CSV table of C-alpha atoms in Angstrom, one decimal:
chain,number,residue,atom,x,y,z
Z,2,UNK,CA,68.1,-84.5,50.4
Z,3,UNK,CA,69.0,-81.4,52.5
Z,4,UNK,CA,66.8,-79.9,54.2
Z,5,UNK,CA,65.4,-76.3,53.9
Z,6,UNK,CA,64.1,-73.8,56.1
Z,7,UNK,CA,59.8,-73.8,55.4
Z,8,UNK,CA,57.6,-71.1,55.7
Z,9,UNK,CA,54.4,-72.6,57.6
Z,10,UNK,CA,51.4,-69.8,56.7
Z,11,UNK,CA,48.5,-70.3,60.0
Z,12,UNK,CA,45.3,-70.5,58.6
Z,13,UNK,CA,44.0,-69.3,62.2
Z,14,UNK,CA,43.3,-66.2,62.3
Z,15,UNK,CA,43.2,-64.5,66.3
Z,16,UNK,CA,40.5,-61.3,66.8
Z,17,UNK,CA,42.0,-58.6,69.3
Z,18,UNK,CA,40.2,-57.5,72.4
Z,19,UNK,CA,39.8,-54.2,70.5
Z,20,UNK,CA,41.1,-52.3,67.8
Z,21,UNK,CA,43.6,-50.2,69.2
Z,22,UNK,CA,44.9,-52.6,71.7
Z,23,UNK,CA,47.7,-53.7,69.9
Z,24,UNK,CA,49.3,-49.6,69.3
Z,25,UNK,CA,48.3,-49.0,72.9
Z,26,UNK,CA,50.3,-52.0,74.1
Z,27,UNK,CA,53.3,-51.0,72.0
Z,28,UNK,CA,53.5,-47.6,73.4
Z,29,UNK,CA,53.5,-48.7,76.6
Z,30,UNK,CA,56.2,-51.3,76.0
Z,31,UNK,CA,58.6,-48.3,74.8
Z,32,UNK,CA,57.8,-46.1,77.7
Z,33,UNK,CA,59.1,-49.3,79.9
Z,34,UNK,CA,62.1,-49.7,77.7
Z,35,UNK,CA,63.0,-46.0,77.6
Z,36,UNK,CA,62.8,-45.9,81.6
Z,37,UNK,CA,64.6,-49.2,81.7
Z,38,UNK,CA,67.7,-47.7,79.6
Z,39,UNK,CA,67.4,-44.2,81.7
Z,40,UNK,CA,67.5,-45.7,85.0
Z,41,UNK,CA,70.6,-48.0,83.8
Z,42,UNK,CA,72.1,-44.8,82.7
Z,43,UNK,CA,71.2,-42.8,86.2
Z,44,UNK,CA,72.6,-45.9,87.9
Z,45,UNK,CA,75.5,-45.5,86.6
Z,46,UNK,CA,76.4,-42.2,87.2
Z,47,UNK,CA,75.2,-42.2,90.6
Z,48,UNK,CA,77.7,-44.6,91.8
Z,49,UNK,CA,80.3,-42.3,90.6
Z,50,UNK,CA,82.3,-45.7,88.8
Z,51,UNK,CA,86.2,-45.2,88.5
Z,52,UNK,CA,86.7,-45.2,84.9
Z,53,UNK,CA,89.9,-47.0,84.7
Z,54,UNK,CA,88.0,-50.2,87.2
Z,55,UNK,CA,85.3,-50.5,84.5
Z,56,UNK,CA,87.2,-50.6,81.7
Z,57,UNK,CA,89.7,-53.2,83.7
Z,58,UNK,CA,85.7,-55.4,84.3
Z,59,UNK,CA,86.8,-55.5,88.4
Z,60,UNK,CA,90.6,-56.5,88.5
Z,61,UNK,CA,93.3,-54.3,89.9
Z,62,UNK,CA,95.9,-53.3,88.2
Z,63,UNK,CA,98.9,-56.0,88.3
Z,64,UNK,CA,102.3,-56.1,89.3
Z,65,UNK,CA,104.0,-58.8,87.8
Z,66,UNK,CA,104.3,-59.7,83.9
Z,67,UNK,CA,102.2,-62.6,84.5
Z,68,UNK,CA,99.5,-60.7,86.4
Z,69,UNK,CA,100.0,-58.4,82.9
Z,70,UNK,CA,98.9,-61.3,80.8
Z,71,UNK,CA,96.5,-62.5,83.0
Z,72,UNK,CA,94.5,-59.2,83.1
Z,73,UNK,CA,94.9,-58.8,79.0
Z,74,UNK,CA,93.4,-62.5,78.9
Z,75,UNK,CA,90.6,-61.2,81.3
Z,76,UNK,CA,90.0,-58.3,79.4
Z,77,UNK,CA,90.1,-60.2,76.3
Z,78,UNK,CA,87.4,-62.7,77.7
Z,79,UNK,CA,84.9,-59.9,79.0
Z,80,UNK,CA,85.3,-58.3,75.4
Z,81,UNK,CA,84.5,-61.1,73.2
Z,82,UNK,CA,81.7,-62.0,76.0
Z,83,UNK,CA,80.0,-58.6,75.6
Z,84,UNK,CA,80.4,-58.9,72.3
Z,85,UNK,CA,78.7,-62.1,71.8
Z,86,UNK,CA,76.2,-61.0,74.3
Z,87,UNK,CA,75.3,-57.8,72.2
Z,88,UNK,CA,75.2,-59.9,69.2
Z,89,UNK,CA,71.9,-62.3,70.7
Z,90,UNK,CA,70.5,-59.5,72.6
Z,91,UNK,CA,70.8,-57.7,69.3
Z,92,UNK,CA,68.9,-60.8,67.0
Z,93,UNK,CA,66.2,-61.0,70.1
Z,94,UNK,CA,65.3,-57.5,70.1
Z,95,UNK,CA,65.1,-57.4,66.1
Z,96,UNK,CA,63.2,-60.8,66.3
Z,97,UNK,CA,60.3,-59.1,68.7
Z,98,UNK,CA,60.2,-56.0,66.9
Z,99,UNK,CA,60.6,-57.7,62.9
Z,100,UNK,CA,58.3,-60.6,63.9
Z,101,UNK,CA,56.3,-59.0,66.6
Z,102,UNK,CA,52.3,-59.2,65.6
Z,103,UNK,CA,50.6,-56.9,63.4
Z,104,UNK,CA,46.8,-56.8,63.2
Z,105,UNK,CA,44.9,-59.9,63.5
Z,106,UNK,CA,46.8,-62.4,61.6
Z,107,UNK,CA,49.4,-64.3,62.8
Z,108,UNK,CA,53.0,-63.8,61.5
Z,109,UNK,CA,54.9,-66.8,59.2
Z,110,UNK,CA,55.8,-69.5,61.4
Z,111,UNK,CA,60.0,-70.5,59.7
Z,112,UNK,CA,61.5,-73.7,60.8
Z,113,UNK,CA,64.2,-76.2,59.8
Z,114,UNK,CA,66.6,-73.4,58.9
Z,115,UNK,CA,70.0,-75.9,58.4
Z,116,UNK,CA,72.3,-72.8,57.5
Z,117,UNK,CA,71.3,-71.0,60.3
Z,118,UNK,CA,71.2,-74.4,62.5
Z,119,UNK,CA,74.7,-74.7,61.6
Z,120,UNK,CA,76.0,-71.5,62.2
Z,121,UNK,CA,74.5,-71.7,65.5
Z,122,UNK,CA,76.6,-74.6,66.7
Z,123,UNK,CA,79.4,-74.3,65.1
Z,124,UNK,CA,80.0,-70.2,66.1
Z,125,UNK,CA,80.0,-71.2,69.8
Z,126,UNK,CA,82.6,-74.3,69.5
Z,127,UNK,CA,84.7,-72.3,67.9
Z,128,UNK,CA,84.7,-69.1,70.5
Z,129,UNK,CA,85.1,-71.6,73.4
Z,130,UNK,CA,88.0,-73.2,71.4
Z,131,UNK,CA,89.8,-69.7,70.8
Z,132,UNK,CA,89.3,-69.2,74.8
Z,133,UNK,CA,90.6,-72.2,75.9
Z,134,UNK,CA,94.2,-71.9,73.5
Z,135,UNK,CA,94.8,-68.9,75.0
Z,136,UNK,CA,93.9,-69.6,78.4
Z,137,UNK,CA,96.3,-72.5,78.3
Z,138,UNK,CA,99.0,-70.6,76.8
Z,139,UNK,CA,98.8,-68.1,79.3
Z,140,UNK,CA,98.0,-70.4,82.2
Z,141,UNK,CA,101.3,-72.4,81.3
Z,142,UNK,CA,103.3,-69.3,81.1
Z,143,UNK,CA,101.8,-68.2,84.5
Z,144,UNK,CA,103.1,-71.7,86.5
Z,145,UNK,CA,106.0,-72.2,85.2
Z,146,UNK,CA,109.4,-72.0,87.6
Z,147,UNK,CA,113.3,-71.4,87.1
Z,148,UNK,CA,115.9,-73.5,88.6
Z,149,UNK,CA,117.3,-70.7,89.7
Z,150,UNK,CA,115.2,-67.5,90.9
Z,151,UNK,CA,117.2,-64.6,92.5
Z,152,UNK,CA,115.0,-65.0,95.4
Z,153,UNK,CA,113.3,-67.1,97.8
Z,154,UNK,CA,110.8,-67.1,100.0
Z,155,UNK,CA,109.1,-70.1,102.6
Z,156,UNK,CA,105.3,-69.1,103.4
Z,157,UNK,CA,104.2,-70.7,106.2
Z,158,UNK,CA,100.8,-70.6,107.5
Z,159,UNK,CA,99.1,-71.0,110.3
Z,160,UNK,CA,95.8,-70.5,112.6
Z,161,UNK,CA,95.7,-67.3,112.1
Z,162,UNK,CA,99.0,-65.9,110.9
Z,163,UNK,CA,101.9,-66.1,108.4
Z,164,UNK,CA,105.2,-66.7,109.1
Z,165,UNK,CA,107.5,-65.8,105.6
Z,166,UNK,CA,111.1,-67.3,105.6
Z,167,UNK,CA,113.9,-66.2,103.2
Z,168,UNK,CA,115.8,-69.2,102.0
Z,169,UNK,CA,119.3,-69.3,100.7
Z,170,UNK,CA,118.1,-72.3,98.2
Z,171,UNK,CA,114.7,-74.3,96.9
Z,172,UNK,CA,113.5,-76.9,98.8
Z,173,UNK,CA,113.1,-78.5,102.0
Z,174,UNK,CA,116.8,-79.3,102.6
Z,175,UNK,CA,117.6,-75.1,101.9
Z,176,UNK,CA,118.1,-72.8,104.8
Z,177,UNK,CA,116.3,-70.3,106.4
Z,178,UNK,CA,118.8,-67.3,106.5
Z,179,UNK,CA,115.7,-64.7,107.9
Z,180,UNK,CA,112.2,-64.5,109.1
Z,181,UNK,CA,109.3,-62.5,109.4
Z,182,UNK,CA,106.9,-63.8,111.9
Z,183,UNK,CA,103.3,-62.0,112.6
Z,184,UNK,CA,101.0,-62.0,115.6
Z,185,UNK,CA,98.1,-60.6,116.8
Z,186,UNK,CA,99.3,-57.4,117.7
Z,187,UNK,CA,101.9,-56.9,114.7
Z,188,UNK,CA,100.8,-57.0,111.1
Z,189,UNK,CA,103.5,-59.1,108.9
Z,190,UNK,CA,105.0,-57.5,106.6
Z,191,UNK,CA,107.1,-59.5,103.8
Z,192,UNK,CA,109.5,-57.6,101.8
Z,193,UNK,CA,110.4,-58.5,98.4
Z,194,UNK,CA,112.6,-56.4,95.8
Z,195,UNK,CA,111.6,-55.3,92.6
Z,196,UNK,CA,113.5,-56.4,88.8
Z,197,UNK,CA,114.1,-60.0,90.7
Z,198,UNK,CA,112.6,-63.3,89.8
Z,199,UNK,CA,110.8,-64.4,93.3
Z,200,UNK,CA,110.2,-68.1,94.0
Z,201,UNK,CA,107.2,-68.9,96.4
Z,202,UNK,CA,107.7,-72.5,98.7
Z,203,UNK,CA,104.2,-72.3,100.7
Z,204,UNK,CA,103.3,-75.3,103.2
Z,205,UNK,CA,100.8,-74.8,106.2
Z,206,UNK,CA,100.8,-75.9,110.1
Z,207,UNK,CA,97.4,-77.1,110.4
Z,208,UNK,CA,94.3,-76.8,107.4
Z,209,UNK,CA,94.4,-75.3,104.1
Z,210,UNK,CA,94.8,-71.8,103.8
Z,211,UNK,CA,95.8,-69.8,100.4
Z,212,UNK,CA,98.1,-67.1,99.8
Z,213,UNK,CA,96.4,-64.2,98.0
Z,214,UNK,CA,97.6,-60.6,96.9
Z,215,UNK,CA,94.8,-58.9,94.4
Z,216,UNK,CA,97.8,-57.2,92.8
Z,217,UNK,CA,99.2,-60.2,91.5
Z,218,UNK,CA,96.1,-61.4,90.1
Z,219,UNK,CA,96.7,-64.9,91.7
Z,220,UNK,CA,96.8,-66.9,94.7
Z,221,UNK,CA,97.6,-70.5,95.7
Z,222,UNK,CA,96.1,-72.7,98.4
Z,223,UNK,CA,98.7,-73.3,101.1
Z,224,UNK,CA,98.4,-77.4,102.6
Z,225,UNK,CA,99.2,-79.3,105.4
Z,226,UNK,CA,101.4,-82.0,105.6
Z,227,UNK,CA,104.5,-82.5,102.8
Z,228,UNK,CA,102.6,-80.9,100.2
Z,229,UNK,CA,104.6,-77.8,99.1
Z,230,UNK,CA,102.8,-75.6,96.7
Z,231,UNK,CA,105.2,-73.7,94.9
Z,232,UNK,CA,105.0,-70.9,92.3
Z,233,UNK,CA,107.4,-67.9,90.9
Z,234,UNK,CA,107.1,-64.6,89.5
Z,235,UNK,CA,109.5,-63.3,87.4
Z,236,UNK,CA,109.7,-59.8,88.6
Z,237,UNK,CA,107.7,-56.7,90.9
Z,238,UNK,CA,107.7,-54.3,88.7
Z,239,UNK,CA,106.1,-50.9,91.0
Z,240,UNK,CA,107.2,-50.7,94.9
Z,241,UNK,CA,104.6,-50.3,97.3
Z,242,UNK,CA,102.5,-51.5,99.7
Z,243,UNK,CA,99.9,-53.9,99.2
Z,244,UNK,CA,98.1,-56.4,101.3
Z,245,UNK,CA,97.7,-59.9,101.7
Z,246,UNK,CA,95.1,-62.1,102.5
Z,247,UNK,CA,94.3,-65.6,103.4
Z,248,UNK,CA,91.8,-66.9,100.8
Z,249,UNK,CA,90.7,-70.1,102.0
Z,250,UNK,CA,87.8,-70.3,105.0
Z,251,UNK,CA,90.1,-71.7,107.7
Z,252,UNK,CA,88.2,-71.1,110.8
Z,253,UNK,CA,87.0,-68.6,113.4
Z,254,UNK,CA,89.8,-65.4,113.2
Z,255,UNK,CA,90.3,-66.3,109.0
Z,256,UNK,CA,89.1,-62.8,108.5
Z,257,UNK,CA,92.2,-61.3,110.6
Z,258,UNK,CA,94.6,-63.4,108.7
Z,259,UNK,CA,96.2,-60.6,106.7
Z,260,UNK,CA,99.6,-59.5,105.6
Z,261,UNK,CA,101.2,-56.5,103.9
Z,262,UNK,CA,103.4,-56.9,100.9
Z,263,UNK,CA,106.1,-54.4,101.1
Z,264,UNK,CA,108.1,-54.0,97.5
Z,265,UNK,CA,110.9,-52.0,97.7
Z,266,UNK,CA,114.1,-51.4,95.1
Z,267,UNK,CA,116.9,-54.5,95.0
Z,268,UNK,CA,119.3,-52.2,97.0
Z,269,UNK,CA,116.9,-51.4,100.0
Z,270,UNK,CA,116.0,-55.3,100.0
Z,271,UNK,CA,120.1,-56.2,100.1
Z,272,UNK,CA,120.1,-53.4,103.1
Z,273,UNK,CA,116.9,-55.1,104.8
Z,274,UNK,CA,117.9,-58.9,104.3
Z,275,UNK,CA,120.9,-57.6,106.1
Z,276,UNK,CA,119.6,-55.9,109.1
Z,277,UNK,CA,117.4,-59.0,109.5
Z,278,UNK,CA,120.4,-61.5,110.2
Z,279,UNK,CA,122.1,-59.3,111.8
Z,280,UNK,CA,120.0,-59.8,114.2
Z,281,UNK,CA,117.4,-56.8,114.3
Z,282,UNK,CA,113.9,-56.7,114.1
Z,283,UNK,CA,111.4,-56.8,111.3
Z,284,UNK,CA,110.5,-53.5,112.7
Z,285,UNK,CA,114.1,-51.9,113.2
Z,286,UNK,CA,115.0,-53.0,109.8
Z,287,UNK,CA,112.2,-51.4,107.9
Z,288,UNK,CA,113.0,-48.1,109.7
Z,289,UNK,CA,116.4,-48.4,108.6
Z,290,UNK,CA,115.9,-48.4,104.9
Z,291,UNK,CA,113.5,-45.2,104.8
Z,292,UNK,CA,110.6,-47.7,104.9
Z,293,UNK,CA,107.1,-47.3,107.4
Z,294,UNK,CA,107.9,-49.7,110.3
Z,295,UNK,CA,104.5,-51.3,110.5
Z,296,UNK,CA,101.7,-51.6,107.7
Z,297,UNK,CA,100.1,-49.1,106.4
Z,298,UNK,CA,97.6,-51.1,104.1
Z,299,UNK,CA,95.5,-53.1,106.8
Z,300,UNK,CA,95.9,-53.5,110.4
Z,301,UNK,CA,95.4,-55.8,113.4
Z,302,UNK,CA,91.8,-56.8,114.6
Z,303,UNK,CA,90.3,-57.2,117.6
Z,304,UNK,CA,89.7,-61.0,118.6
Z,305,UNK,CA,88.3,-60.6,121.8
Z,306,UNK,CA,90.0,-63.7,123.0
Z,307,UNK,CA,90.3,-62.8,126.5
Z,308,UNK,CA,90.3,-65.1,129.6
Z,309,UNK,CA,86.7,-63.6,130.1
Z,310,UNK,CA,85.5,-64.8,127.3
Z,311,UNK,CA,87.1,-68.2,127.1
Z,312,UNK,CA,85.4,-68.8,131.1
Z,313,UNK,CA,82.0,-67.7,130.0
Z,314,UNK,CA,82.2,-70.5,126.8
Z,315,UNK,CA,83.4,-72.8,129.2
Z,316,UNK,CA,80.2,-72.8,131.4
Z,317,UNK,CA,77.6,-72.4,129.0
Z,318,UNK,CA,79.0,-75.4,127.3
C-alpha cells in the first residue's frame, strides 16, 4: 500500500476573544512586516554598500586564476544558497498566510504527504551533491603543483616576522640565491612578477603561523619542524600592492605580523632579483626599478617592548 497524504477535519471548534480580534491582529502583523522590510531597505542604503562587494557576498577581487575559480565557486554557492533560502522563506510565508486562521474554525489539519516527503529529502541530497563535485573539482585544481614553476619562493616564519627566500630550485637541498628579511621597524616586502607560475615552500621557526593574502583568496598554515607546506599559483595577473598577513593566533605581537606583496611586470622582477644579489638592499633595489621603497599598504606597529616595560613585568611577577 502507499501511503497518501490525509486530510484530518477538527471537530473542535475555538471561540475568539472577540469578533474583530482576528482582522485587528492581522493588520497589525502587516504594519510590523512593512516596517520590518523598510527598515531592511533604510539599512541598506545608509551604510552606503559598494556595489561591486555585494554582488562579490564579501571576497575581494582575486589575482590569480585559481583565486578566479575560487570566487566563481563562492559566488556560485551564495546564489544557489539565496536561492534555496527564498524558496522555504517563500513556502513559509504562503503557508501562514494560505493556512493562517479564519474565523472560529480551525483550518484542515494534512499529514503523511509521501510525494512531498520525498521531494523534501531527496532536493537537499542532491544540492549538497552538486556542491561538493564542484568544490572538489575546483579544490583539486587549486593544490595542484608543476615540476617546474618559473619561480620560487621559501617563506619562513617566525615570532613575529617573515623572512621570504628566492630559491634557484624546489626543495630543501635548493639554494637560496636572495632574501628579504623584515623587522620591527621595516615592513617586508616580497616581490613577485606577474605572467609567471610562482611556487610557495613555507616552513616556520617556532609555532604555526599561516600565510594569507585576501587577494589570492587562500592561505596555508606555515609549521614547525620538517613539515613544508607547499602550494603554486600559476600566474599574478594585476601588479600592485597588497598586503599580507599572518592568519594563525601565534602569540602576543600576531597582530603586527604583516607583509606587503609587491607584484610587478617579469622585466622589473629580473632587474630586482638582480640588484638583490648583487648585493644591495631590499630597499635600494625597489628604488631602482621605479618601485616605492617601503610599503605602502600597511605599516609597522608599535610593540612597546622597551627595557621599561620588560623591568616593570619583571617585578610584579
Amino acid at each position: 500500500m502507499v501511503a497518501r497524504s490525509s486530510e484530518v477535519r477538527p471537530t473542535a471548534v475555538r471561540r475568539s476573544a472577540s469578533p474583530g480580534a482576528g482582522g485587528r491582529r492581522g493588520r497589525r502583523a502587516g504594519r510590523l512586516a512593512g516596517l520590518g522590510f523598510g527598515g531592511a531597505a533604510l539599512l541598506i542604503l545608509l551604510t552606503g554598500c559598494d556595489v561591486n562587494s555585494a554582488f562579490g557576498f564579501g571576497w575581494p577581487q582575486g589575482i590569480t586564476p585559481e583565486s578566479r575559480r575560487m570566487y566563481d565557486l563562492w559566488i556560485a554557492s551564495c546564489i544557489a544558497a539565496l536561492v534555496v533560502g527564498v524558496f522555504v522563506w517563500g513556502l513559509i510565508f504562503w503557508c501562514v498566510v494560505r493556512y493562517r486562521k479564519r474565523g472560529n474554525e480551525l483550518p484542515v489539519q494534512t499529514r503523511y504527504n509521501l510525494p512531498m516527503e520525498f521531494l523534501y529529502t531527496i532536493a537537499p541530497v542532491l544540492i549538497v551533491s552538486v556542491l561538493f563535485y564542484y568544490t572538489a573539482v575546483v579544490q583539486t585544481d587549486v593544490v595542484k603543483t608543476t615540476s617546474n614553476p618559473d619561480v620560487t619562493v621559501e617563506v619562513v616564519a617566525f615570532k613575529w616576522n617573515w623572512q621570504f627566500n628566492y630559491r634557484d630550485g624546489q626543495g630543501v637541498d635548493a639554494n637560496t640565491t636572495a632574501s628579504v628579511l623584515g623587522t620591527s621597524e621595516v615592513i617586508p616586502i616580497l616581490v613577485l612578477p606577474t605572467d609567471r607560475s610562482i611556487r610557495f615552500e613555507e616552513t616556520s621557526k617556532d609555532v604555526i603561523h599561516s600565510f594569507w593574502v585576501p587577494e589570492m583568496l587562500f592561505k596555508r598554515d606555515v609549521m614547525p619542524g620538517n613539515i613544508r607546506n607547499v602550494f603554486e599559483v600559476s600566474s599574478l595577473e594585476s601588479e600592485g600592492a597588497y598586503v599580507g598577513r599572518c592568519a594563525e593566533l601565534c602569540g602576543s605581537y600576531h597582530a603586527f605580523m604583516n607583509f606587503e606583496l609587491r607584484v610587478v611586470s617579469p622585466e622589473n622582477f629580473d632587474r630586482f632579483l638582480a640588484a638583490k644579489q648583487g648585493g644591495a638592499s631590499t630597499q635600494d633595489a625597489l628604488t631602482s626599478i621605479g618601485e616605492e621603497p617601503y610599503a605602502v599598504t600597511t605599516r609597522p606597529f608599535e610593540t612597546r617592548r622597551t627595557e621599561h616595560n620588560f623591568n616593570q613585568a619583571g617585578a610584579g611577577s
